């Protein structure tokens, strides 16, 4: 079976950089399978948001090709089909909600797809249920917390029944409770609704939840693997100026002090405690 | 319905102190800091800055706002000038600083935040997110406040931008002797810098003291949506399991030494 998302030798330059030969994406080859949860890490300017915007044809490659659900994103005839397949959630919860009530907001996408009213009602109910916001359906979006706003934005996406949701730093502006709410929702979409997830993030705690982690630098994919494979490379990540979970860098420091029995791929407190218990 | 955003808050912050103010959204921490320079007036009770009751008739709020500089959340959204210079000079100009002195003020402030002076004539809107934030912080520093309140100054920045802003805050405290009040929900950040933590919950001060004392209340902190640094949690779990460790450490360096000591005595 073909991958849901396919990048084939994709390069991209923003028009202002074209004459300087600066590439925001430089020869990206990537395949994401249906149902996968992929986290994309990298510091600002590494190209990760540019990559994300290629998945739903907000940007199209300068050279190379992006194919989503079998559709070439450069085919203008099928733009809406791509956008219906790939929903996008952005960083700022205040910039994404448009309507005066939560339910109208969630209905906005399917209405634009020309779906019959009865079906829209059904989809709105279902989408609000999935993100756990049903009781707020008649609220005005501005009364909600940041985490709740992001969940409504996500509901708006899933009401379009996409196969994939791309989230561009959805928790960057949220507090710890909001972060947890949004991440629980993301995991639920993936595990229960079988929606493919591409999560752009700076947070290692979030990336750990993914099936696969991709690290970007200067428009290229520089590291890829399971969270454990990627996070065990503490030095490479530090060189890329990315965060490593505190507990993982602690394990790494202890190892370099000669405590060889401590593995370099510890990700959680429990794992560290277990190792130390065994040592005793 | 009238809701109290703050209830019976009493606190003293000394000159030159570095205080970390933490709390979940809605805990009252942003409301509290807006009292520090008179942006909000208490419904009851008093606020003193430098010995002066800031709402008494003979104290000008302008002088208070010069003493207590406030860097809001996402301060870059408030940039408006056509040039970086115009933006940074706006505060001191409004305070009545003469034009002849403005250039020095702006240069000094940009120097402190580590921005190249060649950016002065650029539009702030052409800069990167991290640079914009530094311009906004420079605008507050140009007023030369003795106390600086920063409300989530690293929110939305990448790790590199976050480290730069935190180093700047540390520098302002250590080298410029400024009193710092850092509002944050990132425990690792406040713990690294602040000598004293104030935890707000439901409009009240829930906990107050040095980080090691506050972090002993890990379960309570979890309950109010906060938590403790991962490495502190590790020591606490080890202690509970009967290991001979002192759980009062919260920096990775100190925790490393503690674990090394533990392993070497085996």
PDB file of N, CA and C in Angstrom, chain A residues 42-45 48 91-92 95 145 169 172-180 202 204-205 241-243 245-250 253-254 256-257 259 261-262 267-270 272-273 276-277 279-280, chain B residues 23-26 74 77 130 155-164 185-186 188 222 224-226 229-234 237-238 241-243 250-253 255-257 259-260 262-264 266:
ATOM      1  N   UNK A  42      12.982  20.772  15.876  1.00  0.00           N
ATOM      2  CA  UNK A  42      14.005  21.596  15.238  1.00  0.00           C
ATOM      3  C   UNK A  42      13.839  22.999  15.767  1.00  0.00           C
ATOM      4  N   UNK A  43      14.940  23.781  15.817  1.00  0.00           N
ATOM      5  CA  UNK A  43      14.760  25.129  16.360  1.00  0.00           C
ATOM      6  C   UNK A  43      14.104  26.017  15.314  1.00  0.00           C
ATOM      7  N   UNK A  44      13.748  27.236  15.716  1.00  0.00           N
ATOM      8  CA  UNK A  44      13.078  28.140  14.779  1.00  0.00           C
ATOM      9  C   UNK A  44      13.969  28.378  13.572  1.00  0.00           C
ATOM     10  N   UNK A  45      13.372  28.331  12.395  1.00  0.00           N
ATOM     11  CA  UNK A  45      14.152  28.544  11.189  1.00  0.00           C
ATOM     12  C   UNK A  45      14.749  27.263  10.633  1.00  0.00           C
ATOM     13  N   UNK A  48      10.858  23.332   9.913  1.00  0.00           N
ATOM     14  CA  UNK A  48       9.806  22.393  10.299  1.00  0.00           C
ATOM     15  C   UNK A  48       8.398  22.908   9.979  1.00  0.00           C
ATOM     16  N   UNK A  91      -0.401  27.530  16.191  1.00  0.00           N
ATOM     17  CA  UNK A  91       0.080  27.806  17.541  1.00  0.00           C
ATOM     18  C   UNK A  91      -0.878  28.675  18.365  1.00  0.00           C
ATOM     19  N   UNK A  92      -1.367  29.745  17.758  1.00  0.00           N
ATOM     20  CA  UNK A  92      -2.079  30.740  18.552  1.00  0.00           C
ATOM     21  C   UNK A  92      -3.574  30.426  18.611  1.00  0.00           C
ATOM     22  N   UNK A  95      -6.217  32.936  17.119  1.00  0.00           N
ATOM     23  CA  UNK A  95      -6.299  33.313  15.701  1.00  0.00           C
ATOM     24  C   UNK A  95      -7.085  32.335  14.861  1.00  0.00           C
ATOM     25  N   UNK A 145     -10.529  28.713  27.912  1.00  0.00           N
ATOM     26  CA  UNK A 145      -9.092  28.767  28.181  1.00  0.00           C
ATOM     27  C   UNK A 145      -8.345  28.436  26.891  1.00  0.00           C
ATOM     28  N   UNK A 169       3.102  23.451  16.621  1.00  0.00           N
ATOM     29  CA  UNK A 169       3.306  23.932  17.992  1.00  0.00           C
ATOM     30  C   UNK A 169       1.994  24.289  18.694  1.00  0.00           C
ATOM     31  N   UNK A 172       2.438  25.608  22.406  1.00  0.00           N
ATOM     32  CA  UNK A 172       3.493  26.574  22.758  1.00  0.00           C
ATOM     33  C   UNK A 172       2.971  27.722  23.612  1.00  0.00           C
ATOM     34  N   UNK A 173       1.708  28.084  23.412  1.00  0.00           N
ATOM     35  CA  UNK A 173       1.197  29.241  24.153  1.00  0.00           C
ATOM     36  C   UNK A 173       0.316  28.821  25.330  1.00  0.00           C
ATOM     37  N   UNK A 174       0.361  27.555  25.695  1.00  0.00           N
ATOM     38  CA  UNK A 174      -0.536  27.071  26.744  1.00  0.00           C
ATOM     39  C   UNK A 174       0.206  26.787  28.045  1.00  0.00           C
ATOM     40  N   UNK A 175      -0.545  26.789  29.150  1.00  0.00           N
ATOM     41  CA  UNK A 175       0.057  26.419  30.429  1.00  0.00           C
ATOM     42  C   UNK A 175       0.031  24.892  30.581  1.00  0.00           C
ATOM     43  N   UNK A 176       0.640  24.359  31.655  1.00  0.00           N
ATOM     44  CA  UNK A 176       0.762  22.902  31.756  1.00  0.00           C
ATOM     45  C   UNK A 176      -0.577  22.156  31.653  1.00  0.00           C
ATOM     46  N   UNK A 177      -1.637  22.701  32.228  1.00  0.00           N
ATOM     47  CA  UNK A 177      -2.930  22.020  32.159  1.00  0.00           C
ATOM     48  C   UNK A 177      -3.440  22.017  30.716  1.00  0.00           C
ATOM     49  N   UNK A 178      -3.333  23.150  30.045  1.00  0.00           N
ATOM     50  CA  UNK A 178      -3.756  23.246  28.648  1.00  0.00           C
ATOM     51  C   UNK A 178      -2.971  22.295  27.768  1.00  0.00           C
ATOM     52  N   UNK A 179      -1.671  22.202  28.049  1.00  0.00           N
ATOM     53  CA  UNK A 179      -0.822  21.296  27.270  1.00  0.00           C
ATOM     54  C   UNK A 179      -1.297  19.865  27.389  1.00  0.00           C
ATOM     55  N   UNK A 180      -1.558  19.473  28.618  1.00  0.00           N
ATOM     56  CA  UNK A 180      -1.989  18.108  28.872  1.00  0.00           C
ATOM     57  C   UNK A 180      -3.298  17.821  28.132  1.00  0.00           C
ATOM     58  N   UNK A 202       8.491  21.835  20.141  1.00  0.00           N
ATOM     59  CA  UNK A 202       9.800  22.011  20.765  1.00  0.00           C
ATOM     60  C   UNK A 202       9.922  21.142  21.995  1.00  0.00           C
ATOM     61  N   UNK A 204      10.170  17.970  24.230  1.00  0.00           N
ATOM     62  CA  UNK A 204      10.584  16.575  24.207  1.00  0.00           C
ATOM     63  C   UNK A 204       9.541  15.700  24.887  1.00  0.00           C
ATOM     64  N   UNK A 205       8.903  16.250  25.932  1.00  0.00           N
ATOM     65  CA  UNK A 205       7.887  15.469  26.641  1.00  0.00           C
ATOM     66  C   UNK A 205       6.773  15.080  25.664  1.00  0.00           C
ATOM     67  N   UNK A 241      21.021  22.512  19.557  1.00  0.00           N
ATOM     68  CA  UNK A 241      20.370  23.411  20.514  1.00  0.00           C
ATOM     69  C   UNK A 241      18.922  23.036  20.758  1.00  0.00           C
ATOM     70  N   UNK A 242      18.703  21.758  20.943  1.00  0.00           N
ATOM     71  CA  UNK A 242      17.366  21.290  21.296  1.00  0.00           C
ATOM     72  C   UNK A 242      17.378  20.808  22.743  1.00  0.00           C
ATOM     73  N   UNK A 243      16.219  20.799  23.336  1.00  0.00           N
ATOM     74  CA  UNK A 243      16.102  20.295  24.701  1.00  0.00           C
ATOM     75  C   UNK A 243      16.216  18.786  24.723  1.00  0.00           C
ATOM     76  N   UNK A 245      15.177  15.715  27.557  1.00  0.00           N
ATOM     77  CA  UNK A 245      14.525  15.606  28.868  1.00  0.00           C
ATOM     78  C   UNK A 245      15.595  15.599  29.975  1.00  0.00           C
ATOM     79  N   UNK A 246      15.338  16.303  31.072  1.00  0.00           N
ATOM     80  CA  UNK A 246      16.310  16.418  32.165  1.00  0.00           C
ATOM     81  C   UNK A 246      16.837  15.054  32.577  1.00  0.00           C
ATOM     82  N   UNK A 247      15.921  14.094  32.653  1.00  0.00           N
ATOM     83  CA  UNK A 247      16.297  12.780  33.166  1.00  0.00           C
ATOM     84  C   UNK A 247      17.235  12.077  32.179  1.00  0.00           C
ATOM     85  N   UNK A 248      17.034  12.320  30.880  1.00  0.00           N
ATOM     86  CA  UNK A 248      17.900  11.718  29.868  1.00  0.00           C
ATOM     87  C   UNK A 248      19.295  12.352  29.929  1.00  0.00           C
ATOM     88  N   UNK A 249      19.364  13.673  30.107  1.00  0.00           N
ATOM     89  CA  UNK A 249      20.709  14.246  30.186  1.00  0.00           C
ATOM     90  C   UNK A 249      21.407  13.840  31.473  1.00  0.00           C
ATOM     91  N   UNK A 250      20.640  13.639  32.535  1.00  0.00           N
ATOM     92  CA  UNK A 250      21.252  13.142  33.773  1.00  0.00           C
ATOM     93  C   UNK A 250      21.869  11.757  33.545  1.00  0.00           C
ATOM     94  N   UNK A 253      25.041  12.082  31.600  1.00  0.00           N
ATOM     95  CA  UNK A 253      26.156  12.587  32.406  1.00  0.00           C
ATOM     96  C   UNK A 253      26.740  11.485  33.285  1.00  0.00           C
ATOM     97  N   UNK A 254      25.839  10.693  33.890  1.00  0.00           N
ATOM     98  CA  UNK A 254      26.314   9.634  34.780  1.00  0.00           C
ATOM     99  C   UNK A 254      27.117   8.601  33.996  1.00  0.00           C
ATOM    100  N   UNK A 256      28.847   9.166  31.297  1.00  0.00           N
ATOM    101  CA  UNK A 256      30.162   9.685  30.916  1.00  0.00           C
ATOM    102  C   UNK A 256      31.073   9.807  32.134  1.00  0.00           C
ATOM    103  N   UNK A 257      30.517   9.691  33.321  1.00  0.00           N
ATOM    104  CA  UNK A 257      31.350   9.625  34.524  1.00  0.00           C
ATOM    105  C   UNK A 257      31.828   8.208  34.818  1.00  0.00           C
ATOM    106  N   UNK A 259      29.690   5.399  34.907  1.00  0.00           N
ATOM    107  CA  UNK A 259      28.675   4.461  35.389  1.00  0.00           C
ATOM    108  C   UNK A 259      28.025   3.793  34.184  1.00  0.00           C
ATOM    109  N   UNK A 261      26.623   1.085  33.647  1.00  0.00           N
ATOM    110  CA  UNK A 261      25.394   0.283  33.722  1.00  0.00           C
ATOM    111  C   UNK A 261      24.147   1.145  33.500  1.00  0.00           C
ATOM    112  N   UNK A 262      24.328   2.457  33.439  1.00  0.00           N
ATOM    113  CA  UNK A 262      23.168   3.306  33.181  1.00  0.00           C
ATOM    114  C   UNK A 262      23.001   3.467  31.668  1.00  0.00           C
ATOM    115  N   UNK A 267      14.216   7.608  29.387  1.00  0.00           N
ATOM    116  CA  UNK A 267      13.321   8.718  29.059  1.00  0.00           C
ATOM    117  C   UNK A 267      12.444   9.147  30.227  1.00  0.00           C
ATOM    118  N   UNK A 268      12.251   8.261  31.201  1.00  0.00           N
ATOM    119  CA  UNK A 268      11.321   8.609  32.284  1.00  0.00           C
ATOM    120  C   UNK A 268      11.971   8.388  33.657  1.00  0.00           C
ATOM    121  N   UNK A 269      11.354   9.006  34.655  1.00  0.00           N
ATOM    122  CA  UNK A 269      11.824   8.868  36.030  1.00  0.00           C
ATOM    123  C   UNK A 269      11.777   7.401  36.462  1.00  0.00           C
ATOM    124  N   UNK A 270      10.685   6.708  36.094  1.00  0.00           N
ATOM    125  CA  UNK A 270      10.513   5.297  36.488  1.00  0.00           C
ATOM    126  C   UNK A 270      11.681   4.451  35.971  1.00  0.00           C
ATOM    127  N   UNK A 272      14.703   5.376  35.313  1.00  0.00           N
ATOM    128  CA  UNK A 272      15.910   5.693  36.057  1.00  0.00           C
ATOM    129  C   UNK A 272      15.872   5.027  37.427  1.00  0.00           C
ATOM    130  N   UNK A 273      14.728   5.095  38.088  1.00  0.00           N
ATOM    131  CA  UNK A 273      14.596   4.475  39.410  1.00  0.00           C
ATOM    132  C   UNK A 273      14.852   2.969  39.305  1.00  0.00           C
ATOM    133  N   UNK A 276      18.539   2.238  39.019  1.00  0.00           N
ATOM    134  CA  UNK A 276      19.257   2.444  40.277  1.00  0.00           C
ATOM    135  C   UNK A 276      18.917   1.345  41.291  1.00  0.00           C
ATOM    136  N   UNK A 277      17.664   0.871  41.256  1.00  0.00           N
ATOM    137  CA  UNK A 277      17.261  -0.212  42.159  1.00  0.00           C
ATOM    138  C   UNK A 277      18.043  -1.483  41.839  1.00  0.00           C
ATOM    139  N   UNK A 279      20.910  -1.698  40.572  1.00  0.00           N
ATOM    140  CA  UNK A 279      22.300  -1.501  40.953  1.00  0.00           C
ATOM    141  C   UNK A 279      22.512  -1.837  42.426  1.00  0.00           C
ATOM    142  N   UNK A 280      21.455  -1.543  43.214  1.00  0.00           N
ATOM    143  CA  UNK A 280      21.552  -1.832  44.630  1.00  0.00           C
ATOM    144  C   UNK A 280      21.494  -3.346  44.822  1.00  0.00           C
TER     145      UNK A 280
ATOM    146  N   UNK B  23       2.250  29.874  39.014  1.00  0.00           N
ATOM    147  CA  UNK B  23       0.848  29.558  39.238  1.00  0.00           C
ATOM    148  C   UNK B  23       0.222  29.198  37.919  1.00  0.00           C
ATOM    149  N   UNK B  24      -0.844  28.455  38.005  1.00  0.00           N
ATOM    150  CA  UNK B  24      -1.589  28.010  36.851  1.00  0.00           C
ATOM    151  C   UNK B  24      -2.364  29.212  36.286  1.00  0.00           C
ATOM    152  N   UNK B  25      -2.776  29.137  35.021  1.00  0.00           N
ATOM    153  CA  UNK B  25      -3.597  30.202  34.436  1.00  0.00           C
ATOM    154  C   UNK B  25      -4.833  30.420  35.310  1.00  0.00           C
ATOM    155  N   UNK B  26      -5.126  31.678  35.620  1.00  0.00           N
ATOM    156  CA  UNK B  26      -6.286  31.947  36.460  1.00  0.00           C
ATOM    157  C   UNK B  26      -5.973  31.915  37.942  1.00  0.00           C
ATOM    158  N   UNK B  74       4.131  37.959  25.496  1.00  0.00           N
ATOM    159  CA  UNK B  74       4.196  38.248  24.061  1.00  0.00           C
ATOM    160  C   UNK B  74       4.352  39.740  23.795  1.00  0.00           C
ATOM    161  N   UNK B  77       4.000  41.660  20.405  1.00  0.00           N
ATOM    162  CA  UNK B  77       2.737  42.053  19.771  1.00  0.00           C
ATOM    163  C   UNK B  77       2.464  43.543  19.973  1.00  0.00           C
ATOM    164  N   UNK B 130      12.417  35.977  18.010  1.00  0.00           N
ATOM    165  CA  UNK B 130      13.267  36.167  19.177  1.00  0.00           C
ATOM    166  C   UNK B 130      13.823  37.594  19.235  1.00  0.00           C
ATOM    167  N   UNK B 155       7.684  32.368  26.785  1.00  0.00           N
ATOM    168  CA  UNK B 155       6.578  31.627  26.167  1.00  0.00           C
ATOM    169  C   UNK B 155       6.670  31.698  24.647  1.00  0.00           C
ATOM    170  N   UNK B 156       6.497  30.541  24.002  1.00  0.00           N
ATOM    171  CA  UNK B 156       6.468  30.501  22.552  1.00  0.00           C
ATOM    172  C   UNK B 156       7.832  30.566  21.872  1.00  0.00           C
ATOM    173  N   UNK B 157       8.920  30.711  22.643  1.00  0.00           N
ATOM    174  CA  UNK B 157      10.257  30.741  22.027  1.00  0.00           C
ATOM    175  C   UNK B 157      10.800  29.323  21.900  1.00  0.00           C
ATOM    176  N   UNK B 158      11.723  29.121  20.980  1.00  0.00           N
ATOM    177  CA  UNK B 158      12.361  27.807  20.906  1.00  0.00           C
ATOM    178  C   UNK B 158      13.460  27.732  21.967  1.00  0.00           C
ATOM    179  N   UNK B 159      14.030  26.526  22.202  1.00  0.00           N
ATOM    180  CA  UNK B 159      14.985  26.386  23.307  1.00  0.00           C
ATOM    181  C   UNK B 159      16.133  27.398  23.248  1.00  0.00           C
ATOM    182  N   UNK B 160      16.593  27.692  22.037  1.00  0.00           N
ATOM    183  CA  UNK B 160      17.696  28.633  21.878  1.00  0.00           C
ATOM    184  C   UNK B 160      17.262  30.044  22.306  1.00  0.00           C
ATOM    185  N   UNK B 161      16.098  30.476  21.820  1.00  0.00           N
ATOM    186  CA  UNK B 161      15.571  31.791  22.184  1.00  0.00           C
ATOM    187  C   UNK B 161      15.312  31.867  23.679  1.00  0.00           C
ATOM    188  N   UNK B 162      14.823  30.758  24.238  1.00  0.00           N
ATOM    189  CA  UNK B 162      14.517  30.727  25.662  1.00  0.00           C
ATOM    190  C   UNK B 162      15.791  30.899  26.483  1.00  0.00           C
ATOM    191  N   UNK B 163      16.869  30.188  26.107  1.00  0.00           N
ATOM    192  CA  UNK B 163      18.126  30.315  26.837  1.00  0.00           C
ATOM    193  C   UNK B 163      18.672  31.732  26.761  1.00  0.00           C
ATOM    194  N   UNK B 164      18.523  32.362  25.601  1.00  0.00           N
ATOM    195  CA  UNK B 164      19.018  33.734  25.463  1.00  0.00           C
ATOM    196  C   UNK B 164      18.281  34.691  26.381  1.00  0.00           C
ATOM    197  N   UNK B 185       5.487  29.357  34.299  1.00  0.00           N
ATOM    198  CA  UNK B 185       5.062  28.050  34.798  1.00  0.00           C
ATOM    199  C   UNK B 185       6.090  26.985  34.449  1.00  0.00           C
ATOM    200  N   UNK B 186       7.239  27.404  33.968  1.00  0.00           N
ATOM    201  CA  UNK B 186       8.306  26.441  33.720  1.00  0.00           C
ATOM    202  C   UNK B 186       9.186  26.336  34.963  1.00  0.00           C
ATOM    203  N   UNK B 188      11.630  24.421  35.798  1.00  0.00           N
ATOM    204  CA  UNK B 188      13.076  24.285  35.607  1.00  0.00           C
ATOM    205  C   UNK B 188      13.718  25.668  35.490  1.00  0.00           C
ATOM    206  N   UNK B 222       1.523  19.346  41.881  1.00  0.00           N
ATOM    207  CA  UNK B 222       0.898  18.577  40.795  1.00  0.00           C
ATOM    208  C   UNK B 222      -0.600  18.859  40.767  1.00  0.00           C
ATOM    209  N   UNK B 224      -2.272  21.413  41.677  1.00  0.00           N
ATOM    210  CA  UNK B 224      -2.692  22.709  41.141  1.00  0.00           C
ATOM    211  C   UNK B 224      -2.127  22.944  39.743  1.00  0.00           C
ATOM    212  N   UNK B 225      -1.769  21.875  39.057  1.00  0.00           N
ATOM    213  CA  UNK B 225      -1.389  21.974  37.649  1.00  0.00           C
ATOM    214  C   UNK B 225       0.033  22.424  37.423  1.00  0.00           C
ATOM    215  N   UNK B 226       0.908  22.317  38.434  1.00  0.00           N
ATOM    216  CA  UNK B 226       2.295  22.734  38.260  1.00  0.00           C
ATOM    217  C   UNK B 226       3.207  21.514  38.246  1.00  0.00           C
ATOM    218  N   UNK B 229      10.701  20.117  39.058  1.00  0.00           N
ATOM    219  CA  UNK B 229      11.628  19.663  38.030  1.00  0.00           C
ATOM    220  C   UNK B 229      11.774  18.139  38.065  1.00  0.00           C
ATOM    221  N   UNK B 230      11.958  17.556  36.883  1.00  0.00           N
ATOM    222  CA  UNK B 230      12.054  16.103  36.745  1.00  0.00           C
ATOM    223  C   UNK B 230      13.123  15.506  37.664  1.00  0.00           C
ATOM    224  N   UNK B 231      14.268  16.179  37.761  1.00  0.00           N
ATOM    225  CA  UNK B 231      15.363  15.619  38.560  1.00  0.00           C
ATOM    226  C   UNK B 231      15.047  15.650  40.057  1.00  0.00           C
ATOM    227  N   UNK B 232      14.253  16.650  40.478  1.00  0.00           N
ATOM    228  CA  UNK B 232      13.840  16.705  41.876  1.00  0.00           C
ATOM    229  C   UNK B 232      12.883  15.553  42.170  1.00  0.00           C
ATOM    230  N   UNK B 233      11.960  15.330  41.233  1.00  0.00           N
ATOM    231  CA  UNK B 233      11.019  14.231  41.377  1.00  0.00           C
ATOM    232  C   UNK B 233      11.769  12.906  41.518  1.00  0.00           C
ATOM    233  N   UNK B 234      12.826  12.760  40.744  1.00  0.00           N
ATOM    234  CA  UNK B 234      13.619  11.522  40.816  1.00  0.00           C
ATOM    235  C   UNK B 234      14.136  11.300  42.235  1.00  0.00           C
ATOM    236  N   UNK B 237      11.363  10.287  44.603  1.00  0.00           N
ATOM    237  CA  UNK B 237      10.937   8.897  44.432  1.00  0.00           C
ATOM    238  C   UNK B 237      11.974   7.949  45.049  1.00  0.00           C
ATOM    239  N   UNK B 238      13.270   8.247  44.817  1.00  0.00           N
ATOM    240  CA  UNK B 238      14.336   7.405  45.379  1.00  0.00           C
ATOM    241  C   UNK B 238      14.266   7.391  46.905  1.00  0.00           C
ATOM    242  N   UNK B 241      11.648   5.263  48.213  1.00  0.00           N
ATOM    243  CA  UNK B 241      11.963   3.841  48.085  1.00  0.00           C
ATOM    244  C   UNK B 241      13.082   3.412  49.025  1.00  0.00           C
ATOM    245  N   UNK B 242      13.492   4.316  49.901  1.00  0.00           N
ATOM    246  CA  UNK B 242      14.451   3.951  50.923  1.00  0.00           C
ATOM    247  C   UNK B 242      15.908   4.253  50.592  1.00  0.00           C
ATOM    248  N   UNK B 243      16.157   4.921  49.497  1.00  0.00           N
ATOM    249  CA  UNK B 243      17.541   5.299  49.185  1.00  0.00           C
ATOM    250  C   UNK B 243      17.983   6.442  50.091  1.00  0.00           C
ATOM    251  N   UNK B 250      17.487  20.715  43.042  1.00  0.00           N
ATOM    252  CA  UNK B 250      16.605  20.963  41.896  1.00  0.00           C
ATOM    253  C   UNK B 250      17.357  21.356  40.635  1.00  0.00           C
ATOM    254  N   UNK B 251      18.698  21.429  40.702  1.00  0.00           N
ATOM    255  CA  UNK B 251      19.438  21.658  39.458  1.00  0.00           C
ATOM    256  C   UNK B 251      20.061  20.333  39.050  1.00  0.00           C
ATOM    257  N   UNK B 252      20.278  20.193  37.751  1.00  0.00           N
ATOM    258  CA  UNK B 252      20.790  18.926  37.249  1.00  0.00           C
ATOM    259  C   UNK B 252      22.203  18.662  37.799  1.00  0.00           C
ATOM    260  N   UNK B 253      23.003  19.724  37.987  1.00  0.00           N
ATOM    261  CA  UNK B 253      24.354  19.565  38.547  1.00  0.00           C
ATOM    262  C   UNK B 253      24.306  18.955  39.946  1.00  0.00           C
ATOM    263  N   UNK B 255      21.845  17.353  41.396  1.00  0.00           N
ATOM    264  CA  UNK B 255      21.267  16.008  41.408  1.00  0.00           C
ATOM    265  C   UNK B 255      22.300  14.993  40.922  1.00  0.00           C
ATOM    266  N   UNK B 256      23.077  15.390  39.931  1.00  0.00           N
ATOM    267  CA  UNK B 256      24.131  14.505  39.435  1.00  0.00           C
ATOM    268  C   UNK B 256      25.086  14.140  40.584  1.00  0.00           C
ATOM    269  N   UNK B 257      25.551  15.151  41.333  1.00  0.00           N
ATOM    270  CA  UNK B 257      26.464  14.884  42.447  1.00  0.00           C
ATOM    271  C   UNK B 257      25.834  13.956  43.472  1.00  0.00           C
ATOM    272  N   UNK B 259      23.479  11.682  43.015  1.00  0.00           N
ATOM    273  CA  UNK B 259      23.397  10.293  42.521  1.00  0.00           C
ATOM    274  C   UNK B 259      24.799   9.655  42.503  1.00  0.00           C
ATOM    275  N   UNK B 260      25.798  10.450  42.121  1.00  0.00           N
ATOM    276  CA  UNK B 260      27.165   9.931  42.110  1.00  0.00           C
ATOM    277  C   UNK B 260      27.562   9.487  43.521  1.00  0.00           C
ATOM    278  N   UNK B 262      25.611   8.568  45.874  1.00  0.00           N
ATOM    279  CA  UNK B 262      24.837   7.370  46.172  1.00  0.00           C
ATOM    280  C   UNK B 262      25.489   6.125  45.558  1.00  0.00           C
ATOM    281  N   UNK B 263      25.888   6.247  44.293  1.00  0.00           N
ATOM    282  CA  UNK B 263      26.454   5.100  43.592  1.00  0.00           C
ATOM    283  C   UNK B 263      27.829   4.735  44.136  1.00  0.00           C
ATOM    284  N   UNK B 264      28.574   5.743  44.531  1.00  0.00           N
ATOM    285  CA  UNK B 264      29.941   5.477  44.990  1.00  0.00           C
ATOM    286  C   UNK B 264      29.985   4.877  46.383  1.00  0.00           C
ATOM    287  N   UNK B 266      28.011   2.646  47.320  1.00  0.00           N
ATOM    288  CA  UNK B 266      27.514   1.274  47.221  1.00  0.00           C
ATOM    289  C   UNK B 266      28.662   0.284  47.347  1.00  0.00           C
TER     290      UNK B 266
END
